[in-house]
């Protein structure tokens, strides 16, 4: 039995976060489901026995961790529940890291080796029962503690309560803006809970890390999942990223500026190092212009005249640098209207052509109007048009052999002569005969028209 969820204590065990559907109910006591886990990338490397590290990192409720020394050489691994030294009594925690990485963590957190306590044993069944019973009382104790603080009139907020493993001490985590007088409060807490009281003040960021929640990005809070150190965030970070100074959008659940504003700050600073200063002014023939806006992604700067700041003109930073160098030489640049190049319109092409609702009707609308006859006269006109197009074949000039009727002998013995001027006459005659043929059809037997009879009247209707 390695954790409160009654599962095995091997390193492959994972209960998942508490907020999921199949999450661990005892997320605070489980060795592999807490929020600030550590990956032991040296777990497959076996050190010699004489150089084996006896330091162990132990995790308690939430993100509280401490380092202990395994003086009895107990075989421990990640997820093992141990009973450790405390003052007074003993405490129960979960092993979160073993091996050589513990020394690196101690050096990173600047933990003094003189204050390292020792591990007594692996937690037995009695230790686990006392520990779990104490954990079940924490919610009711927190509600009662808030009522007592409100009755006394103290301006503080009790955020969390943590019992020691042997239930001999309870720690109250609180947040407050001013200094709090605890003399009367500790007396009331000691009389109500019958145990040793320890008060510990935390910041608003630590409060959000303990409580947890969902951020505006839709993910769990960084401070409650993986963020261990809290760097200071000021409004200059938002100005570098061209963000509007809106406290409602820039503030997180803790009421302070979001920690994620620092994530991309270095990239913005590297890009802005190539930009001219935002206080740059340009001397033009029309007047002086100042910078209004900077776009880091498009690498552009917007300028406007001091006298008329309504019209904005955007330029690339390379052009702005040339204009600044020109002003340094004492020369004025052209007006902003002349320097502005017309933007090429971007036409989007719909390859699928599914955005238009009438895409099927437009294709067949013209063909339907041409092929749809209105009445019998319309059919006759359509036939005349088709016949008028057919005489084009008869207008082709025939070969001179057929026109002269001499065969191949004339074409071989006599040279080619120019065509006489009277040659187009038979074409006109043929064209006229073609027009006559339209009026008088030559082959009436080939035409097959379907007669349209009127509908029969029903006398019984």
Tab-separated table of C-alpha atoms in Angstrom:
chain	number	residue	atom	x	y	z
A	1	UNK	CA	0.000	0.000	0.000
A	2	UNK	CA	1.816	3.083	-1.252
A	3	UNK	CA	-0.744	5.899	-1.360
A	4	UNK	CA	-4.163	6.902	-0.161
A	5	UNK	CA	-5.854	5.552	-3.280
A	6	UNK	CA	-4.954	1.961	-2.257
A	7	UNK	CA	-2.848	1.149	-5.305
A	8	UNK	CA	0.597	-0.310	-5.732
A	9	UNK	CA	3.629	1.820	-4.990
A	10	UNK	CA	5.645	1.194	-8.131
A	11	UNK	CA	6.851	4.068	-10.287
A	12	UNK	CA	4.570	3.047	-13.156
A	13	UNK	CA	1.485	3.789	-11.053
A	14	UNK	CA	-0.422	6.902	-12.166
A	15	UNK	CA	-3.767	7.949	-10.755
A	16	UNK	CA	-4.229	11.014	-12.937
A	17	UNK	CA	-5.287	14.473	-11.790
A	18	UNK	CA	-8.167	14.913	-9.440
A	19	UNK	CA	-10.256	16.904	-11.896
A	20	UNK	CA	-10.499	14.095	-14.440
A	21	UNK	CA	-13.282	11.551	-14.538
A	22	UNK	CA	-11.070	8.693	-13.432
A	23	UNK	CA	-8.948	10.802	-11.112
A	24	UNK	CA	-7.585	9.761	-7.793
A	25	UNK	CA	-9.761	10.685	-4.816
A	26	UNK	CA	-6.711	10.978	-2.577
A	27	UNK	CA	-4.761	13.189	-4.920
A	28	UNK	CA	-2.912	14.857	-2.035
A	29	UNK	CA	-1.674	11.520	-0.691
A	30	UNK	CA	-0.951	9.706	-3.928
A	31	UNK	CA	2.701	9.469	-4.863
A	32	UNK	CA	2.271	9.883	-8.615
A	33	UNK	CA	-0.719	12.186	-8.984
A	34	UNK	CA	0.427	15.393	-7.299
A	35	UNK	CA	0.866	18.536	-9.331
A	36	UNK	CA	4.621	19.152	-9.055
A	37	UNK	CA	6.066	15.782	-9.991
A	38	UNK	CA	9.724	15.221	-10.797
A	39	UNK	CA	10.983	12.981	-13.594
A	40	UNK	CA	13.927	10.857	-12.563
A	41	UNK	CA	15.919	10.521	-15.764
A	42	UNK	CA	18.686	8.632	-13.910
A	43	UNK	CA	16.398	5.844	-12.724
A	44	UNK	CA	17.904	3.340	-15.197
A	45	UNK	CA	21.492	4.174	-14.225
A	46	UNK	CA	22.795	2.042	-11.342
A	47	UNK	CA	25.540	3.639	-9.284
A	48	UNK	CA	28.099	1.643	-7.333
A	49	UNK	CA	27.050	0.720	-3.822
A	50	UNK	CA	29.850	2.718	-2.183
A	51	UNK	CA	28.794	5.925	-3.950
A	52	UNK	CA	25.089	5.505	-3.353
A	53	UNK	CA	23.277	8.686	-2.305
A	54	UNK	CA	21.234	8.394	0.887
A	55	UNK	CA	19.318	11.668	0.471
A	56	UNK	CA	15.606	11.554	-0.353
A	57	UNK	CA	13.108	14.226	-1.352
A	58	UNK	CA	9.738	13.870	0.406
A	59	UNK	CA	6.557	15.653	-0.620
A	60	UNK	CA	3.728	16.621	1.688
A	61	UNK	CA	0.387	18.276	1.011
A	62	UNK	CA	0.228	20.538	-2.047
A	63	UNK	CA	3.677	21.761	-3.075
A	64	UNK	CA	5.481	21.529	0.265
A	65	UNK	CA	8.674	19.509	-0.071
A	66	UNK	CA	11.654	18.806	2.114
A	67	UNK	CA	14.822	16.712	2.088
A	68	UNK	CA	15.643	13.892	4.486
A	69	UNK	CA	18.461	11.448	5.067
A	70	UNK	CA	17.915	7.723	4.824
A	71	UNK	CA	20.101	6.731	7.781
A	72	UNK	CA	18.697	3.188	8.061
A	73	UNK	CA	19.240	2.367	4.345
A	74	UNK	CA	15.576	1.562	3.804
A	75	UNK	CA	14.849	0.477	0.186
A	76	UNK	CA	12.788	3.411	-1.036
A	77	UNK	CA	11.426	4.380	-4.430
A	78	UNK	CA	9.137	7.061	-5.829
A	79	UNK	CA	5.681	6.698	-4.303
A	80	UNK	CA	6.717	5.103	-1.035
A	81	UNK	CA	5.044	6.522	2.088
A	82	UNK	CA	7.524	7.170	4.881
A	83	UNK	CA	7.448	8.427	8.449
A	84	UNK	CA	9.933	11.253	8.940
A	85	UNK	CA	11.249	13.309	11.802
A	86	UNK	CA	9.408	16.467	12.792
A	87	UNK	CA	9.041	18.834	15.734
A	88	UNK	CA	7.046	17.870	17.639
A	89	UNK	CA	6.319	14.247	16.862
A	90	UNK	CA	6.619	12.799	13.382
A	91	UNK	CA	5.154	13.505	9.968
A	92	UNK	CA	4.048	11.305	7.061
A	93	UNK	CA	4.942	12.071	3.453
A	94	UNK	CA	5.440	10.557	0.023
A	95	UNK	CA	8.851	10.022	-1.572
A	96	UNK	CA	9.056	12.144	-4.731
A	97	UNK	CA	12.713	11.733	-5.742
A	98	UNK	CA	15.688	9.536	-4.935
A	99	UNK	CA	19.265	9.180	-6.118
A	100	UNK	CA	21.789	11.707	-7.354
A	101	UNK	CA	19.159	14.159	-8.552
A	102	UNK	CA	18.338	14.995	-4.929
A	103	UNK	CA	21.691	16.757	-4.563
A	104	UNK	CA	20.964	18.846	-7.647
A	105	UNK	CA	17.571	19.842	-6.255
A	106	UNK	CA	19.120	20.793	-2.911
A	107	UNK	CA	21.693	22.956	-4.673
A	108	UNK	CA	18.989	24.569	-6.792
A	109	UNK	CA	16.800	25.423	-3.782
A	110	UNK	CA	19.829	26.288	-1.607
A	111	UNK	CA	18.787	23.880	1.089
A	112	UNK	CA	21.344	23.753	3.958
A	113	UNK	CA	22.732	20.306	4.680
A	114	UNK	CA	22.937	21.034	8.415
A	115	UNK	CA	19.144	21.145	8.769
A	116	UNK	CA	18.502	17.773	7.113
A	117	UNK	CA	16.316	15.514	9.242
A	118	UNK	CA	16.142	11.737	9.090
A	119	UNK	CA	13.642	9.116	7.971
A	120	UNK	CA	12.340	6.831	10.704
A	121	UNK	CA	10.699	4.019	8.746
A	122	UNK	CA	8.223	3.163	6.102
A	123	UNK	CA	4.720	4.104	7.221
A	124	UNK	CA	2.841	1.203	8.797
A	125	UNK	CA	-0.895	0.663	8.877
A	126	UNK	CA	-1.424	2.650	12.076
A	127	UNK	CA	0.455	5.669	10.694
A	128	UNK	CA	-1.666	5.626	7.562
A	129	UNK	CA	-4.942	5.461	9.481
A	130	UNK	CA	-4.035	8.428	11.707
A	131	UNK	CA	-2.791	10.353	8.690
A	132	UNK	CA	-5.947	9.799	6.640
A	133	UNK	CA	-8.245	10.619	9.547
A	134	UNK	CA	-6.431	13.906	10.040
A	135	UNK	CA	-6.768	14.733	6.337
A	136	UNK	CA	-10.529	14.205	6.455
A	137	UNK	CA	-10.902	16.876	9.153
A	138	UNK	CA	-9.098	19.614	7.205
A	139	UNK	CA	-12.127	20.989	5.308
A	140	UNK	CA	-14.306	21.318	8.396
A	141	UNK	CA	-11.424	22.881	10.347
A	142	UNK	CA	-10.847	25.438	7.576
A	143	UNK	CA	-14.507	26.537	7.626
A	144	UNK	CA	-14.495	26.847	11.404
A	145	UNK	CA	-11.223	28.812	11.346
A	146	UNK	CA	-12.687	31.326	8.909
A	147	UNK	CA	-15.693	31.830	11.168
A	148	UNK	CA	-13.492	32.479	14.214
A	149	UNK	CA	-11.333	34.996	12.294
A	150	UNK	CA	-14.439	36.782	11.050
A	151	UNK	CA	-15.923	36.928	14.561
A	152	UNK	CA	-12.772	38.530	15.945
A	153	UNK	CA	-12.746	41.042	13.077
A	154	UNK	CA	-9.366	40.238	11.522
A	155	UNK	CA	-8.815	41.237	7.891
A	156	UNK	CA	-7.361	37.943	6.714
A	157	UNK	CA	-8.356	34.939	4.638
A	158	UNK	CA	-7.618	31.375	5.689
A	159	UNK	CA	-6.670	29.684	2.425
A	160	UNK	CA	-5.687	26.163	3.423
A	161	UNK	CA	-5.202	23.919	6.439
A	162	UNK	CA	-2.637	21.126	6.768
A	163	UNK	CA	-2.480	18.573	9.567
A	164	UNK	CA	0.753	16.909	10.529
A	165	UNK	CA	0.964	13.171	9.999
A	166	UNK	CA	0.471	12.325	13.700
A	167	UNK	CA	-2.266	15.023	14.096
A	168	UNK	CA	-0.208	16.783	16.783
A	169	UNK	CA	0.054	20.098	14.889
A	170	UNK	CA	-2.096	21.980	12.390
A	171	UNK	CA	-0.778	24.696	10.051
A	172	UNK	CA	-3.047	27.496	8.828
A	173	UNK	CA	-2.075	29.200	5.534
A	174	UNK	CA	-3.538	32.696	5.210
A	175	UNK	CA	-3.312	35.799	3.031
A	176	UNK	CA	-3.559	39.384	4.291
A	177	UNK	CA	-2.678	42.836	3.070
A	178	UNK	CA	-1.586	44.210	6.458
A	179	UNK	CA	-0.001	42.901	9.613
A	180	UNK	CA	-2.265	40.679	11.739
A	181	UNK	CA	-2.320	40.387	15.538
A	182	UNK	CA	-2.652	36.642	16.287
A	183	UNK	CA	-2.630	36.683	20.090
A	184	UNK	CA	-6.376	36.316	20.538
A	185	UNK	CA	-6.780	34.222	17.361
A	186	UNK	CA	-4.289	31.538	18.440
A	187	UNK	CA	-6.004	31.235	21.819
A	188	UNK	CA	-9.357	30.683	20.173
A	189	UNK	CA	-7.889	28.177	17.678
A	190	UNK	CA	-6.139	26.218	20.437
A	191	UNK	CA	-9.330	26.056	22.494
A	192	UNK	CA	-11.439	24.974	19.506
A	193	UNK	CA	-9.109	22.392	17.896
A	194	UNK	CA	-7.130	21.136	20.937
A	195	UNK	CA	-3.769	20.948	19.168
A	196	UNK	CA	-0.676	22.996	18.479
A	197	UNK	CA	-1.313	25.933	16.115
A	198	UNK	CA	1.088	27.209	13.469
A	199	UNK	CA	0.255	30.279	11.335
A	200	UNK	CA	2.015	30.816	7.980
A	201	UNK	CA	1.405	33.748	5.655
A	202	UNK	CA	1.585	33.188	1.891
A	203	UNK	CA	1.272	35.455	-1.135
A	204	UNK	CA	-1.596	35.696	-3.550
A	205	UNK	CA	0.287	33.718	-6.178
A	206	UNK	CA	0.932	30.901	-3.704
A	207	UNK	CA	-2.748	30.971	-2.819
A	208	UNK	CA	-3.744	30.444	-6.453
A	209	UNK	CA	-1.219	27.604	-6.672
A	210	UNK	CA	-2.766	25.850	-3.681
A	211	UNK	CA	-6.378	26.381	-4.714
A	212	UNK	CA	-5.878	25.700	-8.434
A	213	UNK	CA	-8.276	26.533	-11.237
A	214	UNK	CA	-8.699	27.084	-14.981
A	215	UNK	CA	-7.081	30.057	-16.676
A	216	UNK	CA	-8.405	32.228	-19.494
A	217	UNK	CA	-6.522	29.997	-21.961
A	218	UNK	CA	-8.678	27.020	-21.005
A	219	UNK	CA	-5.870	25.096	-19.316
A	220	UNK	CA	-5.040	24.505	-15.672
A	221	UNK	CA	-3.078	27.217	-13.941
A	222	UNK	CA	0.667	27.065	-14.529
A	223	UNK	CA	1.391	27.730	-10.868
A	224	UNK	CA	-0.685	24.709	-9.831
A	225	UNK	CA	0.757	22.292	-12.412
A	226	UNK	CA	4.421	22.902	-13.203
A	227	UNK	CA	5.567	26.441	-12.309
A	228	UNK	CA	7.747	26.402	-9.202
A	229	UNK	CA	9.316	29.867	-9.092
A	230	UNK	CA	7.376	33.115	-9.411
A	231	UNK	CA	9.157	35.822	-11.357
A	232	UNK	CA	8.078	39.430	-10.994
A	233	UNK	CA	5.798	40.775	-13.739
A	234	UNK	CA	5.274	44.499	-14.347
A	235	UNK	CA	3.362	46.592	-16.854
A	236	UNK	CA	6.440	47.155	-19.032
A	237	UNK	CA	6.173	43.535	-20.117
A	238	UNK	CA	2.741	44.272	-21.603
A	239	UNK	CA	4.001	47.427	-23.299
A	240	UNK	CA	6.846	45.582	-24.988
A	241	UNK	CA	4.324	43.136	-26.452
A	242	UNK	CA	2.019	45.958	-27.671
A	243	UNK	CA	-0.807	44.906	-25.340
A	244	UNK	CA	-3.454	47.243	-24.037
A	245	UNK	CA	-3.088	47.955	-20.326
A	246	UNK	CA	-6.387	46.400	-19.313
A	247	UNK	CA	-6.250	44.993	-15.765
A	248	UNK	CA	-9.215	42.704	-16.354
A	249	UNK	CA	-7.490	40.932	-19.252
A	250	UNK	CA	-3.916	40.987	-17.954
A	251	UNK	CA	-4.675	39.841	-14.415
A	252	UNK	CA	-4.864	36.183	-13.482
A	253	UNK	CA	-6.842	34.336	-10.852
A	254	UNK	CA	-4.546	35.646	-8.125
A	255	UNK	CA	-5.361	39.269	-9.008
A	256	UNK	CA	-1.787	39.935	-10.175
A	257	UNK	CA	-0.383	40.142	-13.683
A	258	UNK	CA	-0.283	36.793	-15.450
A	259	UNK	CA	2.952	34.841	-15.256
A	260	UNK	CA	2.603	33.841	-18.927
A	261	UNK	CA	3.444	37.426	-19.951
A	262	UNK	CA	7.084	36.565	-19.285
A	263	UNK	CA	7.123	33.512	-21.544
A	264	UNK	CA	7.519	35.343	-24.888
A	265	UNK	CA	9.162	38.481	-23.558
A	266	UNK	CA	12.672	37.491	-24.691
A	267	UNK	CA	11.492	36.902	-28.265
A	268	UNK	CA	9.849	40.322	-28.368
A	269	UNK	CA	12.946	42.023	-26.993
A	270	UNK	CA	15.169	40.354	-29.595
A	271	UNK	CA	12.854	41.495	-32.388
A	272	UNK	CA	12.460	45.024	-31.046
A	273	UNK	CA	16.233	45.434	-30.932
A	274	UNK	CA	16.156	45.806	-34.756
A	275	UNK	CA	13.385	48.433	-34.640
A	276	UNK	CA	14.001	52.175	-34.390
A	277	UNK	CA	12.912	53.815	-31.179
A	278	UNK	CA	9.179	54.306	-30.682
A	279	UNK	CA	9.863	58.017	-29.978
A	280	UNK	CA	11.259	58.524	-33.500
A	281	UNK	CA	10.149	61.638	-35.400
A	282	UNK	CA	10.546	62.245	-39.147
A	283	UNK	CA	11.092	65.644	-40.796
A	284	UNK	CA	9.133	65.783	-44.038
A	285	UNK	CA	8.426	68.570	-46.506
A	286	UNK	CA	4.864	68.744	-45.198
A	287	UNK	CA	5.768	68.770	-41.523
A	288	UNK	CA	7.011	66.603	-38.680
A	289	UNK	CA	5.621	63.102	-38.155
A	290	UNK	CA	5.759	60.928	-35.066
A	291	UNK	CA	5.398	57.191	-34.470
A	292	UNK	CA	2.008	56.009	-33.267
A	293	UNK	CA	2.115	52.233	-33.468
A	294	UNK	CA	4.578	49.358	-33.965
A	295	UNK	CA	3.741	45.945	-35.393
A	296	UNK	CA	6.356	43.398	-34.384
A	297	UNK	CA	5.099	40.588	-36.635
A	298	UNK	CA	4.733	42.623	-39.841
A	299	UNK	CA	7.895	44.651	-39.032
A	300	UNK	CA	6.117	47.937	-39.710
A	301	UNK	CA	5.778	51.323	-38.025
A	302	UNK	CA	2.831	53.720	-38.294
A	303	UNK	CA	3.466	57.475	-38.562
A	304	UNK	CA	1.170	60.502	-38.564
A	305	UNK	CA	1.628	64.248	-38.813
A	306	UNK	CA	1.703	66.261	-35.621
A	307	UNK	CA	-0.836	68.715	-37.051
A	308	UNK	CA	-3.104	65.975	-38.420
A	309	UNK	CA	-2.914	62.767	-36.409
A	310	UNK	CA	-6.028	61.207	-37.948
A	311	UNK	CA	-4.346	59.785	-41.051
A	312	UNK	CA	-1.842	57.009	-40.347
A	313	UNK	CA	0.790	55.728	-42.775
A	314	UNK	CA	2.620	52.446	-42.294
A	315	UNK	CA	6.199	51.862	-43.494
A	316	UNK	CA	8.697	49.044	-43.263
A	317	UNK	CA	11.446	49.472	-40.714
A	318	UNK	CA	14.101	49.438	-43.461
A	319	UNK	CA	12.506	52.475	-45.088
A	320	UNK	CA	12.194	54.191	-41.717
A	321	UNK	CA	15.898	53.687	-41.068
A	322	UNK	CA	16.714	55.301	-44.425
A	323	UNK	CA	14.494	58.267	-43.628
A	324	UNK	CA	16.138	58.690	-40.218
A	325	UNK	CA	19.595	58.649	-41.821
A	326	UNK	CA	18.404	61.211	-44.355
A	327	UNK	CA	17.174	63.509	-41.585
A	328	UNK	CA	20.499	63.221	-39.787
A	329	UNK	CA	22.210	64.599	-42.900
A	330	UNK	CA	19.928	67.644	-42.724
A	331	UNK	CA	17.664	66.637	-45.606
A	332	UNK	CA	13.903	66.470	-45.420
A	333	UNK	CA	12.113	63.482	-46.813
A	334	UNK	CA	9.118	63.452	-49.089
A	335	UNK	CA	5.622	63.733	-47.588
A	336	UNK	CA	4.169	60.591	-46.132
A	337	UNK	CA	1.558	60.403	-48.884
A	338	UNK	CA	4.264	60.143	-51.547
A	339	UNK	CA	6.326	57.635	-49.598
A	340	UNK	CA	3.359	55.356	-49.057
A	341	UNK	CA	3.255	52.618	-51.682
A	342	UNK	CA	-0.153	51.324	-52.756
A	343	UNK	CA	-0.959	47.997	-51.221
A	344	UNK	CA	-1.493	45.223	-53.712
A	345	UNK	CA	-4.984	43.807	-53.206
A	346	UNK	CA	-5.005	40.238	-52.200
A	347	UNK	CA	-7.643	38.221	-54.017
A	348	UNK	CA	-8.629	35.014	-52.400
A	349	UNK	CA	-9.450	32.127	-54.710
A	350	UNK	CA	-12.007	29.631	-53.610
A	351	UNK	CA	-10.691	26.351	-54.995
A	352	UNK	CA	-13.544	24.288	-53.679
A	353	UNK	CA	-16.198	26.884	-54.656
A	354	UNK	CA	-18.521	25.837	-51.935
A	355	UNK	CA	-19.073	29.253	-50.386
A	356	UNK	CA	-21.609	30.326	-52.989
A	357	UNK	CA	-25.097	28.958	-52.485
A	358	UNK	CA	-26.183	29.472	-56.125
A	359	UNK	CA	-23.165	27.748	-57.651
A	360	UNK	CA	-25.322	25.042	-59.298
A	361	UNK	CA	-27.949	27.397	-60.702
A	362	UNK	CA	-25.674	29.906	-62.421
A	363	UNK	CA	-24.081	27.338	-64.716
A	364	UNK	CA	-27.356	26.075	-66.219
A	365	UNK	CA	-29.363	29.284	-66.165
A	366	UNK	CA	-28.123	30.568	-69.549
A	367	UNK	CA	-28.455	27.202	-71.293
A	368	UNK	CA	-31.991	26.777	-70.081
A	369	UNK	CA	-33.079	30.116	-71.533
A	370	UNK	CA	-31.493	29.370	-74.912
A	371	UNK	CA	-32.790	25.828	-75.304
A	372	UNK	CA	-36.265	26.395	-73.876
A	373	UNK	CA	-38.755	27.110	-76.722
A	374	UNK	CA	-41.622	29.444	-75.901
A	375	UNK	CA	-43.982	28.295	-78.669
A	376	UNK	CA	-44.027	26.826	-82.155
A	377	UNK	CA	-42.613	29.963	-83.697
A	378	UNK	CA	-39.645	29.790	-81.407
A	379	UNK	CA	-38.860	26.293	-82.700
A	380	UNK	CA	-38.918	27.504	-86.295
A	381	UNK	CA	-36.600	30.402	-85.509
A	382	UNK	CA	-34.154	28.071	-83.801
A	383	UNK	CA	-34.132	25.788	-86.855
A	384	UNK	CA	-33.526	28.731	-89.171
A	385	UNK	CA	-30.543	29.775	-87.119
A	386	UNK	CA	-29.052	26.315	-87.342
A	387	UNK	CA	-29.601	26.216	-91.088
A	388	UNK	CA	-28.089	29.655	-91.549
A	389	UNK	CA	-24.912	28.357	-89.947
A	390	UNK	CA	-24.697	25.289	-92.213
A	391	UNK	CA	-24.105	27.096	-95.577
A	392	UNK	CA	-20.649	28.017	-94.344
A	393	UNK	CA	-19.513	24.645	-95.669
A	394	UNK	CA	-20.781	25.498	-99.178
A	395	UNK	CA	-18.970	28.838	-99.170
A	396	UNK	CA	-15.610	27.088	-99.243
A	397	UNK	CA	-13.928	27.550	-102.655
A	398	UNK	CA	-13.653	24.374	-104.665
A	399	UNK	CA	-10.464	23.088	-106.203
A	400	UNK	CA	-9.574	24.418	-109.671
A	401	UNK	CA	-9.523	20.878	-111.067
A	402	UNK	CA	-13.175	20.359	-110.315
A	403	UNK	CA	-14.094	23.877	-111.450
A	404	UNK	CA	-12.355	23.489	-114.853
A	405	UNK	CA	-13.327	19.870	-115.271
A	406	UNK	CA	-9.966	18.960	-116.885
A	407	UNK	CA	-8.725	16.583	-114.201
A	408	UNK	CA	-5.108	16.213	-113.226
A	409	UNK	CA	-3.746	16.897	-116.748
A	410	UNK	CA	-4.413	20.600	-116.589
A	411	UNK	CA	-2.937	20.866	-113.131
A	412	UNK	CA	0.303	19.186	-114.217
A	413	UNK	CA	0.857	20.829	-117.650
A	414	UNK	CA	-0.455	24.348	-117.164
A	415	UNK	CA	0.815	26.817	-114.585
A	416	UNK	CA	-1.498	28.122	-111.951
A	417	UNK	CA	-3.534	31.126	-113.046
A	418	UNK	CA	-5.054	33.729	-110.788
A	419	UNK	CA	-8.659	33.358	-109.948
A	420	UNK	CA	-11.065	35.326	-112.162
A	421	UNK	CA	-13.122	38.100	-110.668
A	422	UNK	CA	-16.364	36.412	-111.624
A	423	UNK	CA	-15.654	33.514	-109.290
A	424	UNK	CA	-17.541	34.878	-106.242
A	425	UNK	CA	-20.792	34.914	-108.264
A	426	UNK	CA	-21.533	31.206	-107.890
A	427	UNK	CA	-20.879	31.624	-104.159
A	428	UNK	CA	-23.519	34.293	-103.972
A	429	UNK	CA	-25.806	32.115	-105.949
A	430	UNK	CA	-25.142	29.263	-103.594
A	431	UNK	CA	-25.719	31.524	-100.639
A	432	UNK	CA	-28.956	32.663	-102.222
A	433	UNK	CA	-29.956	29.077	-102.862
A	434	UNK	CA	-29.109	28.409	-99.225
A	435	UNK	CA	-31.426	31.202	-98.135
A	436	UNK	CA	-34.109	29.839	-100.432
A	437	UNK	CA	-33.576	26.450	-98.928
A	438	UNK	CA	-34.366	27.931	-95.574
A	439	UNK	CA	-37.705	29.113	-96.829
A	440	UNK	CA	-38.439	25.954	-98.800
A	441	UNK	CA	-37.060	22.817	-97.229
A	442	UNK	CA	-35.543	20.440	-99.800
A	443	UNK	CA	-35.914	17.221	-97.832
A	444	UNK	CA	-39.182	17.336	-95.975
A	445	UNK	CA	-39.047	13.603	-95.355
A	446	UNK	CA	-36.076	13.936	-92.967
A	447	UNK	CA	-37.910	16.331	-90.675
A	448	UNK	CA	-39.779	14.647	-87.934
A	449	UNK	CA	-41.794	16.870	-85.683
A	450	UNK	CA	-43.990	15.654	-82.922
A	451	UNK	CA	-47.470	17.001	-83.154
A	452	UNK	CA	-48.812	18.542	-80.033
A	453	UNK	CA	-52.447	17.731	-79.487
A	454	UNK	CA	-54.561	19.641	-77.012
A	455	UNK	CA	-55.597	17.677	-73.933
A	456	UNK	CA	-58.907	15.801	-74.227
A	457	UNK	CA	-61.822	17.085	-72.293
A	458	UNK	CA	-63.331	14.816	-69.748
A	459	UNK	CA	-67.112	15.036	-69.929
A	460	UNK	CA	-67.544	13.151	-66.695
A	461	UNK	CA	-65.567	15.771	-64.759
